[in-house]
């Protein structure tokens, strides 16, 4: 067997502290094996009820729907363990209502007729273009593509109606209205029918924008004219953790200049990617519609 010896200068260039190539190679293999075991450990951790936040793998590394669902359950287990018993019951009821229920698209209309379109208690979602409205509704309904998403501004141009039929505890129907967010006449018509079956409108604000724009303010003025309860929901909150509370307060202060406090709920923060705040929103929807 021929042994090739590297010149001393070359060896020092490769390994300044003088460790041999084979030692380095062994360390690399050990490191690679440890990394692989760590990934397997992360995967197994998704099934562990006593999981900690810092032991969760990055969500973007999860490749299939099953892993993502397991991730969500793990994350919810962490929050669940910090709740009181009453909160735990409400929390699990909300999870099961939306996960076990049947969600489906009903219709898409340009002209809104509350008598023909709203057959059950309903909540509506409104927001500026690319605020993440469709993604948020999908997350709440535990669906990947029930509501069509698009990166193009103004993708939603009609009123879209969805229904979920509960199969767990609350065996009742609930409707979602996906608003186009651009036509004042439609907003006015929806607000007029508030006292029939529409219980609340959720106004979505992009966390990265961090404030109410003119269109948001105009919409709040319409809801104020018809005494419609509104709740502001921050979307894409996974991108701005540090200043989140400041953004919440800023948006709330703006809204209170237009809408009375008793018509505004607390400002919720959500992320359709990390599911941050999704179940809190689900709870609010159930309490609003079935109280």
mmCIF file of C-alpha atoms in Angstrom:
data_model
loop_
_atom_site.group_PDB
_atom_site.id
_atom_site.type_symbol
_atom_site.label_atom_id
_atom_site.label_comp_id
_atom_site.label_asym_id
_atom_site.label_seq_id
_atom_site.Cartn_x
_atom_site.Cartn_y
_atom_site.Cartn_z
ATOM 1 C CA UNK A 1 0.000 0.000 0.000
ATOM 2 C CA UNK A 2 1.441 3.332 -1.062
ATOM 3 C CA UNK A 3 1.093 6.166 1.425
ATOM 4 C CA UNK A 4 1.004 9.669 0.005
ATOM 5 C CA UNK A 5 2.526 12.213 2.343
ATOM 6 C CA UNK A 6 1.487 15.826 1.971
ATOM 7 C CA UNK A 7 4.103 18.519 2.332
ATOM 8 C CA UNK A 8 4.074 20.125 5.766
ATOM 9 C CA UNK A 9 2.996 23.496 4.353
ATOM 10 C CA UNK A 10 0.031 21.883 2.578
ATOM 11 C CA UNK A 11 -0.979 20.005 5.709
ATOM 12 C CA UNK A 12 -0.941 23.201 7.737
ATOM 13 C CA UNK A 13 -3.010 24.986 5.113
ATOM 14 C CA UNK A 14 -5.649 22.267 5.291
ATOM 15 C CA UNK A 15 -5.543 21.773 9.044
ATOM 16 C CA UNK A 16 -3.785 24.652 10.840
ATOM 17 C CA UNK A 17 -3.826 22.864 14.204
ATOM 18 C CA UNK A 18 -2.026 19.843 12.728
ATOM 19 C CA UNK A 19 -4.866 17.275 12.895
ATOM 20 C CA UNK A 20 -4.604 14.571 10.251
ATOM 21 C CA UNK A 21 -7.005 14.314 7.329
ATOM 22 C CA UNK A 22 -8.348 10.993 8.563
ATOM 23 C CA UNK A 23 -9.112 12.420 12.002
ATOM 24 C CA UNK A 24 -10.962 15.286 10.341
ATOM 25 C CA UNK A 25 -12.873 12.857 8.129
ATOM 26 C CA UNK A 26 -13.868 10.794 11.166
ATOM 27 C CA UNK A 27 -15.068 13.923 12.957
ATOM 28 C CA UNK A 28 -17.078 14.920 9.902
ATOM 29 C CA UNK A 29 -18.764 11.515 9.765
ATOM 30 C CA UNK A 30 -19.521 11.694 13.482
ATOM 31 C CA UNK A 31 -20.978 15.175 13.048
ATOM 32 C CA UNK A 32 -23.076 14.071 10.070
ATOM 33 C CA UNK A 33 -24.385 11.085 12.008
ATOM 34 C CA UNK A 34 -25.216 13.291 14.991
ATOM 35 C CA UNK A 35 -27.074 15.734 12.746
ATOM 36 C CA UNK A 36 -29.073 12.876 11.224
ATOM 37 C CA UNK A 37 -29.926 11.542 14.676
ATOM 38 C CA UNK A 38 -30.927 15.048 15.744
ATOM 39 C CA UNK A 39 -33.324 15.305 12.791
ATOM 40 C CA UNK A 40 -34.824 11.923 13.688
ATOM 41 C CA UNK A 41 -35.139 13.098 17.275
ATOM 42 C CA UNK A 42 -36.969 16.228 16.079
ATOM 43 C CA UNK A 43 -39.343 14.063 14.076
ATOM 44 C CA UNK A 44 -40.010 11.830 17.074
ATOM 45 C CA UNK A 45 -40.501 14.902 19.252
ATOM 46 C CA UNK A 46 -43.558 15.805 17.206
ATOM 47 C CA UNK A 47 -45.329 12.869 18.866
ATOM 48 C CA UNK A 48 -44.214 13.822 22.372
ATOM 49 C CA UNK A 49 -46.923 15.459 24.498
ATOM 50 C CA UNK A 50 -44.349 17.079 26.811
ATOM 51 C CA UNK A 51 -42.506 18.772 23.977
ATOM 52 C CA UNK A 52 -40.800 22.154 24.415
ATOM 53 C CA UNK A 53 -40.840 24.990 21.895
ATOM 54 C CA UNK A 54 -37.083 24.932 21.300
ATOM 55 C CA UNK A 55 -37.156 21.219 20.431
ATOM 56 C CA UNK A 56 -39.489 21.698 17.482
ATOM 57 C CA UNK A 57 -37.866 21.483 14.038
ATOM 58 C CA UNK A 58 -38.246 24.516 11.749
ATOM 59 C CA UNK A 59 -41.679 24.246 10.139
ATOM 60 C CA UNK A 60 -40.245 24.968 6.672
ATOM 61 C CA UNK A 61 -38.265 21.699 6.864
ATOM 62 C CA UNK A 62 -41.429 19.615 7.129
ATOM 63 C CA UNK A 63 -42.080 18.030 3.755
ATOM 64 C CA UNK A 64 -45.576 16.589 3.863
ATOM 65 C CA UNK A 65 -49.008 17.404 5.206
ATOM 66 C CA UNK A 66 -48.876 14.708 7.885
ATOM 67 C CA UNK A 67 -45.695 16.166 9.395
ATOM 68 C CA UNK A 68 -47.171 19.662 9.317
ATOM 69 C CA UNK A 69 -50.325 18.471 11.088
ATOM 70 C CA UNK A 70 -48.208 16.739 13.747
ATOM 71 C CA UNK A 71 -46.222 19.956 14.140
ATOM 72 C CA UNK A 72 -49.413 21.929 14.722
ATOM 73 C CA UNK A 73 -50.639 19.470 17.345
ATOM 74 C CA UNK A 74 -47.263 19.658 19.106
ATOM 75 C CA UNK A 75 -47.341 23.447 19.127
ATOM 76 C CA UNK A 76 -50.900 23.443 20.435
ATOM 77 C CA UNK A 77 -49.930 20.987 23.196
ATOM 78 C CA UNK A 78 -47.418 23.534 24.477
ATOM 79 C CA UNK A 79 -50.064 26.257 24.658
ATOM 80 C CA UNK A 80 -52.621 23.802 26.034
ATOM 81 C CA UNK A 81 -50.460 22.910 29.044
ATOM 82 C CA UNK A 82 -50.327 26.576 30.090
ATOM 83 C CA UNK A 83 -54.141 26.977 30.220
ATOM 84 C CA UNK A 84 -56.680 26.584 32.997
ATOM 85 C CA UNK A 85 -59.046 23.607 32.808
ATOM 86 C CA UNK A 86 -61.915 25.733 31.469
ATOM 87 C CA UNK A 87 -59.646 27.224 28.815
ATOM 88 C CA UNK A 88 -58.412 23.758 27.862
ATOM 89 C CA UNK A 89 -61.976 22.544 27.284
ATOM 90 C CA UNK A 90 -62.818 25.550 25.102
ATOM 91 C CA UNK A 91 -59.513 25.227 23.266
ATOM 92 C CA UNK A 92 -60.033 21.557 22.404
ATOM 93 C CA UNK A 93 -63.668 22.104 21.430
ATOM 94 C CA UNK A 94 -62.562 24.757 18.944
ATOM 95 C CA UNK A 95 -59.813 22.544 17.510
ATOM 96 C CA UNK A 96 -62.159 19.598 17.078
ATOM 97 C CA UNK A 97 -65.030 21.643 15.672
ATOM 98 C CA UNK A 98 -62.920 22.931 12.793
ATOM 99 C CA UNK A 99 -60.802 19.805 12.275
ATOM 100 C CA UNK A 100 -63.598 17.259 12.422
ATOM 101 C CA UNK A 101 -66.197 19.380 10.638
ATOM 102 C CA UNK A 102 -66.964 19.286 6.923
ATOM 103 C CA UNK A 103 -65.948 22.481 5.112
ATOM 104 C CA UNK A 104 -67.136 23.312 1.628
ATOM 105 C CA UNK A 105 -67.524 26.146 -0.857
ATOM 106 C CA UNK A 106 -71.133 27.302 -1.306
ATOM 107 C CA UNK A 107 -71.289 30.096 -3.865
ATOM 108 C CA UNK A 108 -69.649 33.144 -5.379
ATOM 109 C CA UNK A 109 -71.785 36.216 -6.048
ATOM 110 C CA UNK A 110 -71.416 39.802 -7.160
ATOM 111 C CA UNK A 111 -74.698 41.125 -5.759
ATOM 112 C CA UNK A 112 -75.320 40.187 -2.161
ATOM 113 C CA UNK A 113 -78.727 38.883 -1.070
ATOM 114 C CA UNK A 114 -78.632 38.074 2.663
ATOM 115 C CA UNK A 115 -81.851 36.054 2.619
ATOM 116 C CA UNK A 116 -80.609 33.647 -0.045
ATOM 117 C CA UNK A 117 -76.929 33.502 0.878
ATOM 118 C CA UNK A 118 -76.859 33.388 4.680
ATOM 119 C CA UNK A 119 -78.471 30.186 5.932
ATOM 120 C CA UNK A 120 -76.588 29.963 9.244
ATOM 121 C CA UNK A 121 -74.712 32.201 11.700
ATOM 122 C CA UNK A 122 -71.906 33.853 9.753
ATOM 123 C CA UNK A 123 -68.732 35.879 10.106
ATOM 124 C CA UNK A 124 -67.118 37.911 7.341
ATOM 125 C CA UNK A 125 -63.469 38.606 6.558
ATOM 126 C CA UNK A 126 -62.330 41.812 4.917
ATOM 127 C CA UNK A 127 -58.927 43.308 4.196
ATOM 128 C CA UNK A 128 -56.739 45.045 1.666
ATOM 129 C CA UNK A 129 -55.131 43.202 -1.244
ATOM 130 C CA UNK A 130 -52.519 40.587 -0.328
ATOM 131 C CA UNK A 131 -53.273 40.834 3.378
ATOM 132 C CA UNK A 132 -53.377 37.031 3.563
ATOM 133 C CA UNK A 133 -57.150 36.709 3.833
ATOM 134 C CA UNK A 134 -57.546 33.502 1.833
ATOM 135 C CA UNK A 135 -54.637 31.810 3.619
ATOM 136 C CA UNK A 136 -56.070 32.759 7.000
ATOM 137 C CA UNK A 137 -59.526 31.366 6.197
ATOM 138 C CA UNK A 138 -57.904 28.137 4.971
ATOM 139 C CA UNK A 139 -55.965 27.876 8.235
ATOM 140 C CA UNK A 140 -59.068 28.435 10.364
ATOM 141 C CA UNK A 141 -61.055 25.858 8.367
ATOM 142 C CA UNK A 142 -58.113 23.425 8.544
ATOM 143 C CA UNK A 143 -57.921 23.257 4.763
ATOM 144 C CA UNK A 144 -55.031 23.595 2.339
ATOM 145 C CA UNK A 145 -56.836 24.995 -0.688
ATOM 146 C CA UNK A 146 -60.573 25.390 -0.051
ATOM 147 C CA UNK A 147 -60.143 29.137 -0.515
ATOM 148 C CA UNK A 148 -58.076 29.878 -3.617
ATOM 149 C CA UNK A 149 -54.990 31.967 -2.914
ATOM 150 C CA UNK A 150 -53.072 34.236 -5.275
ATOM 151 C CA UNK A 151 -50.099 36.572 -5.141
ATOM 152 C CA UNK A 152 -51.865 39.011 -7.470
ATOM 153 C CA UNK A 153 -53.451 42.086 -5.831
ATOM 154 C CA UNK A 154 -57.245 42.162 -5.942
ATOM 155 C CA UNK A 155 -57.584 38.433 -6.651
ATOM 156 C CA UNK A 156 -60.883 38.218 -4.737
ATOM 157 C CA UNK A 157 -63.423 40.225 -6.746
ATOM 158 C CA UNK A 158 -66.647 38.534 -5.655
ATOM 159 C CA UNK A 159 -68.289 37.574 -2.393
ATOM 160 C CA UNK A 160 -67.368 33.976 -1.672
ATOM 161 C CA UNK A 161 -69.388 31.881 0.764
ATOM 162 C CA UNK A 162 -68.138 28.840 2.656
ATOM 163 C CA UNK A 163 -69.802 26.577 5.188
ATOM 164 C CA UNK A 164 -68.548 24.246 7.879
ATOM 165 C CA UNK A 165 -70.812 21.644 9.477
ATOM 166 C CA UNK A 166 -69.720 20.734 12.980
ATOM 167 C CA UNK A 167 -69.504 17.084 14.024
ATOM 168 C CA UNK A 168 -67.950 17.469 17.459
ATOM 169 C CA UNK A 169 -69.905 18.825 20.472
ATOM 170 C CA UNK A 170 -71.467 21.642 18.453
ATOM 171 C CA UNK A 171 -73.284 19.978 15.554
ATOM 172 C CA UNK A 172 -74.307 23.209 13.889
ATOM 173 C CA UNK A 173 -73.501 24.993 10.655
ATOM 174 C CA UNK A 174 -71.358 28.082 10.440
ATOM 175 C CA UNK A 175 -70.755 30.260 7.385
ATOM 176 C CA UNK A 176 -67.754 32.315 6.303
ATOM 177 C CA UNK A 177 -67.978 35.276 3.939
ATOM 178 C CA UNK A 178 -64.808 36.132 2.028
ATOM 179 C CA UNK A 179 -65.205 39.800 1.048
ATOM 180 C CA UNK A 180 -63.479 41.356 -1.984
ATOM 181 C CA UNK A 181 -62.397 44.339 0.081
ATOM 182 C CA UNK A 182 -62.757 46.832 -2.764
ATOM 183 C CA UNK A 183 -66.440 47.582 -3.381
ATOM 184 C CA UNK A 184 -68.058 49.956 -0.877
ATOM 185 C CA UNK A 185 -71.565 49.045 -2.065
ATOM 186 C CA UNK A 186 -71.029 45.391 -1.120
ATOM 187 C CA UNK A 187 -69.663 46.386 2.277
ATOM 188 C CA UNK A 188 -72.730 48.534 2.884
ATOM 189 C CA UNK A 189 -75.121 45.752 1.874
ATOM 190 C CA UNK A 190 -73.382 43.303 4.170
ATOM 191 C CA UNK A 191 -73.516 45.726 7.084
ATOM 192 C CA UNK A 192 -77.237 46.279 6.494
ATOM 193 C CA UNK A 193 -77.921 42.594 7.035
ATOM 194 C CA UNK A 194 -75.878 42.421 10.233
ATOM 195 C CA UNK A 195 -78.819 41.810 12.554
ATOM 196 C CA UNK A 196 -80.046 38.832 10.545
ATOM 197 C CA UNK A 197 -77.255 36.250 10.613
ATOM 198 C CA UNK A 198 -73.961 38.098 10.167
ATOM 199 C CA UNK A 199 -72.474 38.232 13.663
ATOM 200 C CA UNK A 200 -69.139 39.973 13.186
ATOM 201 C CA UNK A 201 -66.678 41.217 10.583
ATOM 202 C CA UNK A 202 -62.967 40.540 10.978
ATOM 203 C CA UNK A 203 -60.809 43.301 9.511
ATOM 204 C CA UNK A 204 -57.411 41.908 8.546
ATOM 205 C CA UNK A 205 -54.277 44.043 8.757
ATOM 206 C CA UNK A 206 -50.854 42.967 7.501
ATOM 207 C CA UNK A 207 -48.451 43.036 10.457
ATOM 208 C CA UNK A 208 -45.692 44.249 8.141
ATOM 209 C CA UNK A 209 -47.779 47.338 7.322
ATOM 210 C CA UNK A 210 -48.478 47.876 11.004
ATOM 211 C CA UNK A 211 -51.237 50.473 10.718
ATOM 212 C CA UNK A 212 -54.694 51.196 9.347
ATOM 213 C CA UNK A 213 -54.729 52.607 5.823
ATOM 214 C CA UNK A 214 -57.387 54.877 4.296
ATOM 215 C CA UNK A 215 -59.420 51.935 2.980
ATOM 216 C CA UNK A 216 -59.391 50.298 6.418
ATOM 217 C CA UNK A 217 -60.524 53.518 8.073
ATOM 218 C CA UNK A 218 -63.287 53.973 5.479
ATOM 219 C CA UNK A 219 -64.490 50.439 6.158
ATOM 220 C CA UNK A 220 -64.578 51.029 9.916
ATOM 221 C CA UNK A 221 -66.679 54.118 9.303
ATOM 222 C CA UNK A 222 -69.227 52.005 7.373
ATOM 223 C CA UNK A 223 -69.409 49.422 10.171
ATOM 224 C CA UNK A 224 -69.785 52.220 12.711
ATOM 225 C CA UNK A 225 -72.749 53.668 10.771
ATOM 226 C CA UNK A 226 -74.558 50.312 11.013
ATOM 227 C CA UNK A 227 -73.320 49.333 14.506
ATOM 228 C CA UNK A 228 -71.617 46.181 13.257
ATOM 229 C CA UNK A 229 -69.113 44.555 15.659
ATOM 230 C CA UNK A 230 -65.611 44.469 14.206
ATOM 231 C CA UNK A 231 -62.493 42.687 15.331
ATOM 232 C CA UNK A 232 -59.068 43.556 13.994
ATOM 233 C CA UNK A 233 -56.826 40.610 13.181
ATOM 234 C CA UNK A 234 -53.138 41.005 12.371
ATOM 235 C CA UNK A 235 -51.931 38.580 9.701
ATOM 236 C CA UNK A 236 -48.403 37.336 8.899
ATOM 237 C CA UNK A 237 -47.454 37.893 12.543
ATOM 238 C CA UNK A 238 -44.647 35.326 12.282
ATOM 239 C CA UNK A 239 -42.444 37.969 10.663
ATOM 240 C CA UNK A 240 -42.572 40.700 13.323
ATOM 241 C CA UNK A 241 -42.279 39.182 16.806
ATOM 242 C CA UNK A 242 -40.314 41.992 18.471
ATOM 243 C CA UNK A 243 -42.671 44.875 17.734
ATOM 244 C CA UNK A 244 -45.925 42.894 17.721
ATOM 245 C CA UNK A 245 -47.394 44.379 20.915
ATOM 246 C CA UNK A 246 -46.562 47.908 19.775
ATOM 247 C CA UNK A 247 -48.257 47.277 16.440
ATOM 248 C CA UNK A 248 -51.338 45.923 18.210
ATOM 249 C CA UNK A 249 -51.591 49.028 20.364
ATOM 250 C CA UNK A 250 -51.004 51.363 17.428
ATOM 251 C CA UNK A 251 -53.746 49.729 15.348
ATOM 252 C CA UNK A 252 -56.150 49.696 18.300
ATOM 253 C CA UNK A 253 -55.562 53.392 19.002
ATOM 254 C CA UNK A 254 -56.341 54.214 15.367
ATOM 255 C CA UNK A 255 -59.510 52.113 15.406
ATOM 256 C CA UNK A 256 -60.779 53.651 18.656
ATOM 257 C CA UNK A 257 -60.814 57.055 16.984
ATOM 258 C CA UNK A 258 -63.627 55.732 14.762
ATOM 259 C CA UNK A 259 -65.262 52.774 16.483
ATOM 260 C CA UNK A 260 -66.476 52.672 20.118
ATOM 261 C CA UNK A 261 -64.567 50.312 22.376
ATOM 262 C CA UNK A 262 -67.635 48.137 23.009
ATOM 263 C CA UNK A 263 -67.851 47.398 19.254
ATOM 264 C CA UNK A 264 -64.197 46.369 19.010
ATOM 265 C CA UNK A 265 -62.770 43.148 20.382
ATOM 266 C CA UNK A 266 -59.131 42.759 21.313
ATOM 267 C CA UNK A 267 -56.634 42.908 18.479
ATOM 268 C CA UNK A 268 -55.664 39.340 17.595
ATOM 269 C CA UNK A 269 -52.373 38.359 15.956
ATOM 270 C CA UNK A 270 -52.200 35.359 13.629
ATOM 271 C CA UNK A 271 -49.975 33.515 11.206
ATOM 272 C CA UNK A 272 -51.331 31.025 8.689
ATOM 273 C CA UNK A 273 -47.809 29.563 8.359
ATOM 274 C CA UNK A 274 -46.893 28.949 11.995
ATOM 275 C CA UNK A 275 -50.583 28.730 13.132
ATOM 276 C CA UNK A 276 -49.833 31.374 15.757
ATOM 277 C CA UNK A 277 -53.163 32.715 17.038
ATOM 278 C CA UNK A 278 -55.296 30.547 14.739
ATOM 279 C CA UNK A 279 -57.065 28.697 17.517
ATOM 280 C CA UNK A 280 -57.654 31.913 19.441
ATOM 281 C CA UNK A 281 -59.450 33.197 16.358
ATOM 282 C CA UNK A 282 -61.428 29.948 16.106
ATOM 283 C CA UNK A 283 -62.524 30.329 19.717
ATOM 284 C CA UNK A 284 -63.658 33.878 19.089
ATOM 285 C CA UNK A 285 -65.674 32.805 16.033
ATOM 286 C CA UNK A 286 -67.458 30.044 17.959
ATOM 287 C CA UNK A 287 -68.232 32.316 20.906
ATOM 288 C CA UNK A 288 -69.520 35.003 18.554
ATOM 289 C CA UNK A 289 -71.806 32.721 16.553
ATOM 290 C CA UNK A 290 -73.020 30.252 19.173
ATOM 291 C CA UNK A 291 -73.212 32.250 22.391
#
